[in-house]
Amino acid sequence: LGWRNEYTDQEVLEYLNIALKFFTDKVEYRSYQCEHYPRDRDKCQLAAHNSASVSNITRLIEQVKKEIAFDTSIRTRRTAINFK
């Protein structure tokens, strides 16, 4: 996870949450189209594709949060050792 060269942890989480909202909305819209306009079958495929993106972004958010927590715990331990 090499985002820290260009972005802060908070910026990455904000960006990923915006992407999650965007793709979640696309899934809802495409699903609506799929259900109400059945002759346009490509909308069903797009809904499934966007759903996979939602799943991937959700996993990435959790991975980033774990990385941030891990790094925070290491920094906390280093600080505690330096004060001893």
CSV table of N, CA, C and O in Angstrom, one decimal:
chain,number,residue,atom,x,y,z
A,1,LEU,N,0.8,-1.2,0.0
A,1,LEU,CA,0.0,0.0,0.0
A,1,LEU,C,0.9,1.2,0.0
A,1,LEU,O,1.4,1.7,1.0
A,2,GLY,N,1.1,1.8,-1.1
A,2,GLY,CA,2.0,2.9,-1.3
A,2,GLY,C,1.4,4.3,-1.4
A,2,GLY,O,1.9,5.1,-2.1
A,3,TRP,N,0.3,4.6,-0.8
A,3,TRP,CA,-0.4,5.8,-1.0
A,3,TRP,C,0.3,7.0,-0.2
A,3,TRP,O,0.1,8.1,-0.6
A,4,ARG,N,1.1,6.6,0.7
A,4,ARG,CA,1.6,7.7,1.6
A,4,ARG,C,2.6,8.6,1.0
A,4,ARG,O,3.0,9.6,1.5
A,5,ASN,N,3.1,8.2,-0.2
A,5,ASN,CA,4.0,9.1,-1.0
A,5,ASN,C,3.3,10.4,-1.5
A,5,ASN,O,3.9,11.4,-1.6
A,6,GLU,N,2.0,10.3,-1.7
A,6,GLU,CA,1.3,11.4,-2.3
A,6,GLU,C,0.1,11.8,-1.5
A,6,GLU,O,-0.4,13.0,-1.6
A,7,TYR,N,-0.5,11.0,-0.6
A,7,TYR,CA,-1.7,11.3,0.1
A,7,TYR,C,-1.6,11.0,1.6
A,7,TYR,O,-0.8,10.1,2.0
A,8,THR,N,-2.4,11.7,2.4
A,8,THR,CA,-2.4,11.3,3.8
A,8,THR,C,-3.4,10.1,4.0
A,8,THR,O,-4.2,9.8,3.1
A,9,ASP,N,-3.3,9.5,5.1
A,9,ASP,CA,-4.2,8.4,5.4
A,9,ASP,C,-5.7,8.9,5.3
A,9,ASP,O,-6.5,8.2,4.8
A,10,GLN,N,-6.0,10.0,5.9
A,10,GLN,CA,-7.3,10.6,5.8
A,10,GLN,C,-7.8,10.8,4.4
A,10,GLN,O,-9.0,10.5,4.1
A,11,GLU,N,-6.9,11.4,3.6
A,11,GLU,CA,-7.3,11.6,2.2
A,11,GLU,C,-7.7,10.4,1.4
A,11,GLU,O,-8.6,10.3,0.7
A,12,VAL,N,-6.9,9.3,1.7
A,12,VAL,CA,-7.1,8.0,1.1
A,12,VAL,C,-8.5,7.5,1.5
A,12,VAL,O,-9.3,7.0,0.6
A,13,LEU,N,-8.8,7.5,2.8
A,13,LEU,CA,-10.1,7.0,3.2
A,13,LEU,C,-11.2,7.8,2.7
A,13,LEU,O,-12.3,7.3,2.3
A,14,GLU,N,-11.0,9.1,2.6
A,14,GLU,CA,-12.1,10.0,2.1
A,14,GLU,C,-12.3,9.6,0.6
A,14,GLU,O,-13.5,9.5,0.1
A,15,TYR,N,-11.3,9.5,-0.2
A,15,TYR,CA,-11.4,9.2,-1.6
A,15,TYR,C,-12.1,7.8,-1.8
A,15,TYR,O,-13.0,7.7,-2.6
A,16,LEU,N,-11.6,6.8,-1.0
A,16,LEU,CA,-12.2,5.5,-1.1
A,16,LEU,C,-13.7,5.5,-0.7
A,16,LEU,O,-14.5,4.8,-1.4
A,17,ASN,N,-14.1,6.3,0.3
A,17,ASN,CA,-15.5,6.3,0.6
A,17,ASN,C,-16.3,7.0,-0.4
A,17,ASN,O,-17.5,6.7,-0.7
A,18,ILE,N,-15.7,8.0,-1.1
A,18,ILE,CA,-16.4,8.7,-2.2
A,18,ILE,C,-16.6,7.7,-3.4
A,18,ILE,O,-17.7,7.6,-3.9
A,19,ALA,N,-15.6,6.9,-3.7
A,19,ALA,CA,-15.7,5.9,-4.7
A,19,ALA,C,-16.7,4.8,-4.4
A,19,ALA,O,-17.5,4.4,-5.2
A,20,LEU,N,-16.7,4.5,-3.1
A,20,LEU,CA,-17.7,3.5,-2.6
A,20,LEU,C,-19.1,4.0,-2.8
A,20,LEU,O,-20.0,3.3,-3.3
A,21,LYS,N,-19.4,5.2,-2.5
A,21,LYS,CA,-20.7,5.8,-2.6
A,21,LYS,C,-21.1,5.9,-4.1
A,21,LYS,O,-22.2,5.5,-4.5
A,22,PHE,N,-20.1,6.3,-4.9
A,22,PHE,CA,-20.3,6.4,-6.4
A,22,PHE,C,-20.7,5.0,-7.0
A,22,PHE,O,-21.7,4.9,-7.7
A,23,PHE,N,-19.9,4.0,-6.7
A,23,PHE,CA,-20.2,2.7,-7.3
A,23,PHE,C,-21.5,2.1,-6.7
A,23,PHE,O,-22.2,1.3,-7.4
A,24,THR,N,-21.7,2.3,-5.4
A,24,THR,CA,-23.0,1.8,-4.8
A,24,THR,C,-24.2,2.4,-5.5
A,24,THR,O,-25.2,1.7,-5.8
A,25,ASP,N,-24.1,3.7,-5.7
A,25,ASP,CA,-25.2,4.4,-6.4
A,25,ASP,C,-25.4,3.9,-7.9
A,25,ASP,O,-26.5,3.7,-8.4
A,26,LYS,N,-24.2,3.6,-8.5
A,26,LYS,CA,-24.3,3.0,-9.9
A,26,LYS,C,-25.0,1.6,-9.8
A,26,LYS,O,-25.8,1.3,-10.7
A,27,VAL,N,-24.7,0.8,-8.8
A,27,VAL,CA,-25.3,-0.5,-8.7
A,27,VAL,C,-26.8,-0.3,-8.6
A,27,VAL,O,-27.6,-1.0,-9.2
A,28,GLU,N,-27.2,0.6,-7.7
A,28,GLU,CA,-28.7,0.8,-7.5
A,28,GLU,C,-29.3,1.3,-8.8
A,28,GLU,O,-30.4,0.8,-9.1
A,29,TYR,N,-28.7,2.2,-9.5
A,29,TYR,CA,-29.3,2.7,-10.7
A,29,TYR,C,-29.3,1.6,-11.8
A,29,TYR,O,-30.4,1.4,-12.4
A,30,ARG,N,-28.3,0.9,-12.0
A,30,ARG,CA,-28.2,-0.2,-13.0
A,30,ARG,C,-29.2,-1.3,-12.6
A,30,ARG,O,-29.8,-1.9,-13.5
A,31,SER,N,-29.3,-1.6,-11.4
A,31,SER,CA,-30.3,-2.7,-10.9
A,31,SER,C,-31.7,-2.2,-11.2
A,31,SER,O,-32.5,-3.0,-11.7
A,32,TYR,N,-32.0,-1.0,-11.0
A,32,TYR,CA,-33.3,-0.4,-11.3
A,32,TYR,C,-33.6,-0.6,-12.8
A,32,TYR,O,-34.6,-1.0,-13.2
A,33,GLN,N,-32.6,-0.2,-13.6
A,33,GLN,CA,-32.8,-0.3,-15.0
A,33,GLN,C,-33.0,-1.7,-15.5
A,33,GLN,O,-33.8,-2.0,-16.3
A,34,CYS,N,-32.2,-2.6,-14.9
A,34,CYS,CA,-32.3,-4.0,-15.2
A,34,CYS,C,-33.7,-4.6,-14.9
A,34,CYS,O,-34.3,-5.3,-15.7
A,35,GLU,N,-34.2,-4.2,-13.7
A,35,GLU,CA,-35.5,-4.7,-13.3
A,35,GLU,C,-36.7,-4.1,-14.1
A,35,GLU,O,-37.7,-4.8,-14.4
A,36,HIS,N,-36.6,-2.8,-14.4
A,36,HIS,CA,-37.7,-2.1,-15.1
A,36,HIS,C,-37.6,-2.0,-16.6
A,36,HIS,O,-38.6,-1.6,-17.2
A,37,TYR,N,-36.5,-2.3,-17.1
A,37,TYR,CA,-36.3,-2.2,-18.6
A,37,TYR,C,-35.6,-3.5,-19.0
A,37,TYR,O,-34.4,-3.5,-19.4
A,38,PRO,N,-36.3,-4.7,-18.9
A,38,PRO,CA,-35.7,-6.0,-19.1
A,38,PRO,C,-35.1,-6.2,-20.5
A,38,PRO,O,-34.2,-7.1,-20.7
A,39,ARG,N,-35.5,-5.4,-21.5
A,39,ARG,CA,-35.0,-5.7,-22.8
A,39,ARG,C,-33.5,-5.2,-22.9
A,39,ARG,O,-32.8,-5.6,-23.8
A,40,ASP,N,-33.1,-4.3,-22.0
A,40,ASP,CA,-31.8,-3.8,-22.0
A,40,ASP,C,-30.9,-4.6,-21.0
A,40,ASP,O,-30.6,-4.2,-19.9
A,41,ARG,N,-30.6,-5.8,-21.5
A,41,ARG,CA,-29.9,-6.8,-20.6
A,41,ARG,C,-28.5,-6.3,-20.2
A,41,ARG,O,-27.9,-6.8,-19.2
A,42,ASP,N,-27.9,-5.4,-21.0
A,42,ASP,CA,-26.6,-4.9,-20.6
A,42,ASP,C,-26.6,-4.2,-19.2
A,42,ASP,O,-25.5,-4.2,-18.6
A,43,LYS,N,-27.7,-3.7,-18.8
A,43,LYS,CA,-27.8,-3.0,-17.5
A,43,LYS,C,-27.6,-4.0,-16.4
A,43,LYS,O,-27.0,-3.6,-15.4
A,44,CYS,N,-28.0,-5.2,-16.6
A,44,CYS,CA,-27.9,-6.2,-15.6
A,44,CYS,C,-26.4,-6.6,-15.4
A,44,CYS,O,-25.9,-6.8,-14.3
A,45,GLN,N,-25.7,-6.7,-16.6
A,45,GLN,CA,-24.3,-7.0,-16.6
A,45,GLN,C,-23.5,-5.8,-15.9
A,45,GLN,O,-22.6,-6.1,-15.1
A,46,LEU,N,-23.9,-4.6,-16.2
A,46,LEU,CA,-23.2,-3.5,-15.6
A,46,LEU,C,-23.4,-3.4,-14.1
A,46,LEU,O,-22.5,-3.1,-13.3
A,47,ALA,N,-24.6,-3.8,-13.7
A,47,ALA,CA,-24.9,-3.8,-12.2
A,47,ALA,C,-24.0,-4.8,-11.5
A,47,ALA,O,-23.5,-4.5,-10.5
A,48,ALA,N,-23.9,-6.0,-12.1
A,48,ALA,CA,-23.0,-7.0,-11.6
A,48,ALA,C,-21.5,-6.6,-11.6
A,48,ALA,O,-20.8,-6.8,-10.6
A,49,HIS,N,-21.1,-5.9,-12.6
A,49,HIS,CA,-19.7,-5.4,-12.7
A,49,HIS,C,-19.5,-4.4,-11.6
A,49,HIS,O,-18.5,-4.4,-10.9
A,50,ASN,N,-20.4,-3.4,-11.5
A,50,ASN,CA,-20.3,-2.4,-10.5
A,50,ASN,C,-20.4,-2.9,-9.1
A,50,ASN,O,-19.7,-2.4,-8.2
A,51,SER,N,-21.1,-4.0,-8.9
A,51,SER,CA,-21.2,-4.6,-7.6
A,51,SER,C,-19.8,-5.2,-7.2
A,51,SER,O,-19.4,-5.2,-6.0
A,52,ALA,N,-19.1,-5.8,-8.2
A,52,ALA,CA,-17.8,-6.3,-7.9
A,52,ALA,C,-16.9,-5.2,-7.5
A,52,ALA,O,-16.0,-5.3,-6.6
A,53,SER,N,-17.0,-4.0,-8.1
A,53,SER,CA,-16.2,-2.8,-7.7
A,53,SER,C,-16.5,-2.4,-6.3
A,53,SER,O,-15.6,-2.1,-5.6
A,54,VAL,N,-17.8,-2.4,-5.9
A,54,VAL,CA,-18.1,-2.1,-4.5
A,54,VAL,C,-17.5,-3.1,-3.6
A,54,VAL,O,-16.9,-2.6,-2.6
A,55,SER,N,-17.5,-4.3,-3.9
A,55,SER,CA,-16.8,-5.3,-3.0
A,55,SER,C,-15.3,-5.1,-2.9
A,55,SER,O,-14.8,-5.2,-1.8
A,56,ASN,N,-14.7,-4.8,-4.0
A,56,ASN,CA,-13.2,-4.6,-4.0
A,56,ASN,C,-12.9,-3.3,-3.2
A,56,ASN,O,-11.9,-3.3,-2.5
A,57,ILE,N,-13.7,-2.2,-3.4
A,57,ILE,CA,-13.4,-1.0,-2.7
A,57,ILE,C,-13.6,-1.2,-1.2
A,57,ILE,O,-12.8,-0.7,-0.3
A,58,THR,N,-14.7,-2.0,-0.8
A,58,THR,CA,-14.9,-2.2,0.6
A,58,THR,C,-13.8,-3.0,1.2
A,58,THR,O,-13.3,-2.7,2.3
A,59,ARG,N,-13.3,-4.0,0.5
A,59,ARG,CA,-12.1,-4.7,1.0
A,59,ARG,C,-10.9,-3.8,1.2
A,59,ARG,O,-10.1,-4.0,2.1
A,60,LEU,N,-10.7,-3.0,0.2
A,60,LEU,CA,-9.5,-2.1,0.2
A,60,LEU,C,-9.6,-1.1,1.4
A,60,LEU,O,-8.6,-0.8,2.1
A,61,ILE,N,-10.8,-0.6,1.7
A,61,ILE,CA,-11.0,0.3,2.8
A,61,ILE,C,-10.6,-0.4,4.1
A,61,ILE,O,-9.9,0.1,4.9
A,62,GLU,N,-11.0,-1.6,4.3
A,62,GLU,CA,-10.7,-2.4,5.5
A,62,GLU,C,-9.2,-2.7,5.5
A,62,GLU,O,-8.6,-2.6,6.6
A,63,GLN,N,-8.6,-2.9,4.4
A,63,GLN,CA,-7.1,-3.2,4.4
A,63,GLN,C,-6.4,-1.9,4.8
A,63,GLN,O,-5.4,-2.0,5.5
A,64,VAL,N,-6.8,-0.8,4.2
A,64,VAL,CA,-6.2,0.5,4.6
A,64,VAL,C,-6.3,0.8,6.1
A,64,VAL,O,-5.4,1.2,6.7
A,65,LYS,N,-7.5,0.6,6.6
A,65,LYS,CA,-7.7,0.8,8.0
A,65,LYS,C,-6.8,-0.1,8.9
A,65,LYS,O,-6.3,0.4,9.9
A,66,LYS,N,-6.7,-1.3,8.5
A,66,LYS,CA,-5.8,-2.2,9.3
A,66,LYS,C,-4.3,-1.8,9.2
A,66,LYS,O,-3.6,-1.8,10.2
A,67,GLU,N,-3.9,-1.3,8.0
A,67,GLU,CA,-2.6,-0.8,7.8
A,67,GLU,C,-2.3,0.4,8.7
A,67,GLU,O,-1.3,0.6,9.4
A,68,ILE,N,-3.3,1.3,8.7
A,68,ILE,CA,-3.2,2.5,9.6
A,68,ILE,C,-3.1,2.1,11.0
A,68,ILE,O,-2.3,2.7,11.8
A,69,ALA,N,-4.0,1.2,11.5
A,69,ALA,CA,-4.0,0.8,12.9
A,69,ALA,C,-2.7,0.1,13.2
A,69,ALA,O,-2.1,0.4,14.3
A,70,PHE,N,-2.1,-0.7,12.4
A,70,PHE,CA,-0.9,-1.4,12.6
A,70,PHE,C,0.3,-0.4,12.7
A,70,PHE,O,1.1,-0.4,13.7
A,71,ASP,N,0.3,0.6,11.8
A,71,ASP,CA,1.4,1.6,11.9
A,71,ASP,C,1.3,2.5,13.1
A,71,ASP,O,2.3,2.9,13.7
A,72,THR,N,0.0,2.8,13.5
A,72,THR,CA,-0.2,3.6,14.7
A,72,THR,C,0.3,2.8,15.9
A,72,THR,O,0.9,3.4,16.8
A,73,SER,N,0.0,1.5,16.0
A,73,SER,CA,0.5,0.8,17.2
A,73,SER,C,2.0,0.7,17.2
A,73,SER,O,2.6,0.7,18.3
A,74,ILE,N,2.6,0.6,16.1
A,74,ILE,CA,4.1,0.5,16.0
A,74,ILE,C,4.7,1.9,16.5
A,74,ILE,O,5.6,1.9,17.3
A,75,ARG,N,4.1,3.0,16.0
A,75,ARG,CA,4.6,4.3,16.4
A,75,ARG,C,4.4,4.5,17.9
A,75,ARG,O,5.2,5.1,18.6
A,76,THR,N,3.2,4.0,18.5
A,76,THR,CA,2.9,4.1,19.9
A,76,THR,C,4.0,3.4,20.7
A,76,THR,O,4.5,3.9,21.7
A,77,ARG,N,4.3,2.2,20.3
A,77,ARG,CA,5.3,1.3,21.0
A,77,ARG,C,6.7,2.0,20.9
A,77,ARG,O,7.4,2.0,21.9
A,78,ARG,N,7.0,2.5,19.8
A,78,ARG,CA,8.3,3.2,19.6
A,78,ARG,C,8.4,4.4,20.6
A,78,ARG,O,9.5,4.6,21.2
A,79,THR,N,7.3,5.2,20.6
A,79,THR,CA,7.3,6.3,21.5
A,79,THR,C,7.4,5.9,23.0
A,79,THR,O,8.2,6.5,23.7
A,80,ALA,N,6.7,4.9,23.3
A,80,ALA,CA,6.8,4.4,24.7
A,80,ALA,C,8.2,3.9,25.0
A,80,ALA,O,8.7,4.2,26.1
A,81,ILE,N,8.9,3.3,24.1
A,81,ILE,CA,10.2,2.8,24.3
A,81,ILE,C,11.2,3.9,24.5
A,81,ILE,O,12.1,3.9,25.4
A,82,ASN,N,11.0,5.0,23.7
A,82,ASN,CA,11.9,6.2,23.8
A,82,ASN,C,11.7,6.9,25.1
A,82,ASN,O,12.7,7.6,25.5
A,83,PHE,N,10.6,6.8,25.7
A,83,PHE,CA,10.4,7.5,27.0
A,83,PHE,C,10.9,6.7,28.2
A,83,PHE,O,11.0,7.2,29.3
A,84,LYS,N,11.3,5.5,28.0
A,84,LYS,CA,11.7,4.7,29.1
A,84,LYS,C,13.2,5.0,29.5
A,84,LYS,O,14.0,5.4,28.8
